[in-house]
GROMACS .gro file of C-alpha atoms in nm:
model
  126
    1GLU     CA    1   0.856   0.302  -1.740
    2VAL     CA    2   0.721   0.256  -1.392
    3GLN     CA    3   0.580  -0.079  -1.309
    4LEU     CA    4   0.441  -0.157  -1.008
    5VAL     CA    5   0.293  -0.519  -0.965
    6GLU     CA    6   0.121  -0.597  -0.657
    7SER     CA    7   0.052  -0.973  -0.513
    8GLY     CA    8  -0.081  -1.167  -0.191
    9GLY     CA    9  -0.445  -1.080  -0.186
   10GLY     CA   10  -0.703  -1.326  -0.123
   11LEU     CA   11  -0.982  -1.464   0.077
   12VAL     CA   12  -0.956  -1.437   0.448
   13GLN     CA   13  -1.166  -1.488   0.755
   14PRO     CA   14  -1.217  -1.187   1.000
   15GLY     CA   15  -0.963  -1.184   1.241
   16GLY     CA   16  -0.680  -1.364   1.002
   17SER     CA   17  -0.389  -1.218   0.836
   18LEU     CA   18  -0.242  -1.135   0.489
   19THR     CA   19   0.078  -0.982   0.367
   20LEU     CA   20   0.074  -0.774   0.028
   21SER     CA   21   0.381  -0.718  -0.162
   22CYS     CA   22   0.456  -0.496  -0.458
   23ALA     CA   23   0.726  -0.556  -0.680
   24ALA     CA   24   0.852  -0.210  -0.856
   25SER     CA   25   1.056  -0.147  -1.153
   26GLY     CA   26   1.172   0.138  -1.405
   27PHE     CA   27   1.287   0.378  -1.131
   28ALA     CA   28   1.524   0.419  -0.840
   29PHE     CA   29   1.318   0.252  -0.588
   30GLN     CA   30   1.515   0.325  -0.298
   31GLY     CA   31   1.484   0.726  -0.364
   32TYR     CA   32   1.119   0.728  -0.364
   33ALA     CA   33   0.845   0.692  -0.077
   34MET     CA   34   0.574   0.434  -0.137
   35SER     CA   35   0.224   0.429  -0.048
   36TRP     CA   36  -0.060   0.151   0.002
   37VAL     CA   37  -0.406   0.263  -0.122
   38ARG     CA   38  -0.735   0.082  -0.104
   39GLN     CA   39  -1.045   0.127  -0.290
   40ALA     CA   40  -1.368  -0.056  -0.145
   41PRO     CA   41  -1.660  -0.121  -0.332
   42GLY     CA   42  -1.865   0.176  -0.439
   43LYS     CA   43  -1.621   0.414  -0.224
   44GLY     CA   44  -1.314   0.621  -0.334
   45LEU     CA   45  -0.984   0.553  -0.285
   46GLU     CA   46  -0.847   0.572   0.066
   47TRP     CA   47  -0.489   0.597   0.157
   48VAL     CA   48  -0.370   0.323   0.392
   49SER     CA   49   0.033   0.357   0.478
   50ARG     CA   50   0.357   0.514   0.357
   51ILE     CA   51   0.691   0.477   0.396
   52GLY     CA   52   0.975   0.703   0.331
   53MET     CA   53   1.272   0.650   0.190
   54MET     CA   54   1.426   0.698   0.527
   55ASP     CA   55   1.168   0.393   0.660
   56ASP     CA   56   0.959   0.643   0.824
   57THR     CA   57   0.604   0.537   0.827
   58THR     CA   58   0.238   0.673   0.872
   59TYR     CA   59  -0.067   0.487   0.890
   60ALA     CA   60  -0.461   0.565   0.843
   61ASP     CA   61  -0.637   0.556   1.172
   62SER     CA   62  -0.844   0.265   1.083
   63VAL     CA   63  -0.540   0.069   1.013
   64LYS     CA   64  -0.312   0.174   1.271
   65GLY     CA   65  -0.193  -0.098   1.538
   66ARG     CA   66  -0.311  -0.381   1.273
   67PHE     CA   67  -0.112  -0.333   0.937
   68THR     CA   68   0.290  -0.274   0.911
   69ILE     CA   69   0.471  -0.123   0.582
   70SER     CA   70   0.785  -0.236   0.505
   71ARG     CA   71   1.015  -0.210   0.223
   72ASP     CA   72   1.301  -0.408   0.102
   73ASN     CA   73   1.515  -0.168  -0.100
   74ALA     CA   74   1.733  -0.481  -0.224
   75LYS     CA   75   1.448  -0.620  -0.355
   76SER     CA   76   1.256  -0.287  -0.506
   77THR     CA   77   0.988  -0.408  -0.267
   78VAL     CA   78   0.735  -0.257  -0.068
   79TYR     CA   79   0.510  -0.511   0.192
   80LEU     CA   80   0.166  -0.476   0.388
   81GLN     CA   81   0.146  -0.663   0.645
   82MET     CA   82  -0.220  -0.701   0.765
   83ASN     CA   83  -0.326  -0.847   1.102
   84GLU     CA   84  -0.678  -0.855   1.264
   85LEU     CA   85  -0.852  -0.801   0.955
   86LYS     CA   86  -1.182  -0.679   0.954
   87VAL     CA   87  -1.485  -0.714   0.699
   88GLU     CA   88  -1.446  -0.327   0.599
   89ASP     CA   89  -1.094  -0.391   0.502
   90THR     CA   90  -1.259  -0.582   0.216
   91ALA     CA   91  -1.076  -0.352  -0.095
   92VAL     CA   92  -0.870  -0.365  -0.370
   93TYR     CA   93  -0.535  -0.287  -0.252
   94TYR     CA   94  -0.275  -0.097  -0.477
   95CYS     CA   95   0.063   0.031  -0.409
   96ALA     CA   96   0.190   0.387  -0.508
   97LYS     CA   97   0.508   0.536  -0.611
   98CYS     CA   98   0.506   0.880  -0.450
   99ASP     CA   99   0.666   1.193  -0.616
  100VAL     CA  100   1.004   1.212  -0.392
  101GLY     CA  101   1.123   1.032  -0.103
  102THR     CA  102   0.942   1.210   0.157
  103LEU     CA  103   0.577   1.082   0.292
  104TRP     CA  104   0.395   1.403   0.209
  105SER     CA  105   0.472   1.364  -0.149
  106CYS     CA  106   0.263   1.057  -0.164
  107ALA     CA  107  -0.049   1.280  -0.170
  108LEU     CA  108   0.058   1.414  -0.483
  109THR     CA  109   0.056   1.070  -0.684
  110GLU     CA  110  -0.166   0.807  -0.505
  111GLN     CA  111  -0.466   0.955  -0.689
  112LYS     CA  112  -0.332   0.919  -0.988
  113GLU     CA  113  -0.350   0.571  -1.206
  114ALA     CA  114  -0.016   0.629  -1.362
  115TYR     CA  115   0.138   0.590  -1.042
  116ARG     CA  116  -0.058   0.294  -0.924
  117GLY     CA  117  -0.040  -0.080  -0.978
  118GLN     CA  118  -0.312  -0.300  -1.099
  119GLY     CA  119  -0.410  -0.368  -0.761
  120THR     CA  120  -0.478  -0.693  -0.543
  121GLN     CA  121  -0.827  -0.814  -0.393
  122VAL     CA  122  -0.836  -0.872  -0.034
  123THR     CA  123  -1.209  -1.018   0.082
  124VAL     CA  124  -1.258  -1.051   0.453
  125SER     CA  125  -1.539  -1.260   0.494
  126SER     CA  126  -1.668  -1.561   0.735
   0.00000   0.00000   0.00000
């Protein structure tokens, strides 16, 4: 059974930083791309960043240059380092298991609840 557990969210002031973690289990983590998506209040899911099995990465324009995704296959964990946080980054952040090891496969699973964790709340406010 696929399990994804996010942590690291919280309340931070604009301009601050947070690092989210997602501990994965129940599948061969090193063979899959992983994704971070978020859902702001009253809005739909938005993909934030993806990392492939070869450590290739991609970012949404809204976070490019501020967020960094990484993975530790030995710990079956994916991270999202978030710097220069803005009020508009406020959302519930979810990690998601992608369909295979490539970045393109993430779009097939990100919208499906069964492939995501329970989420962690990030609130950016002064």
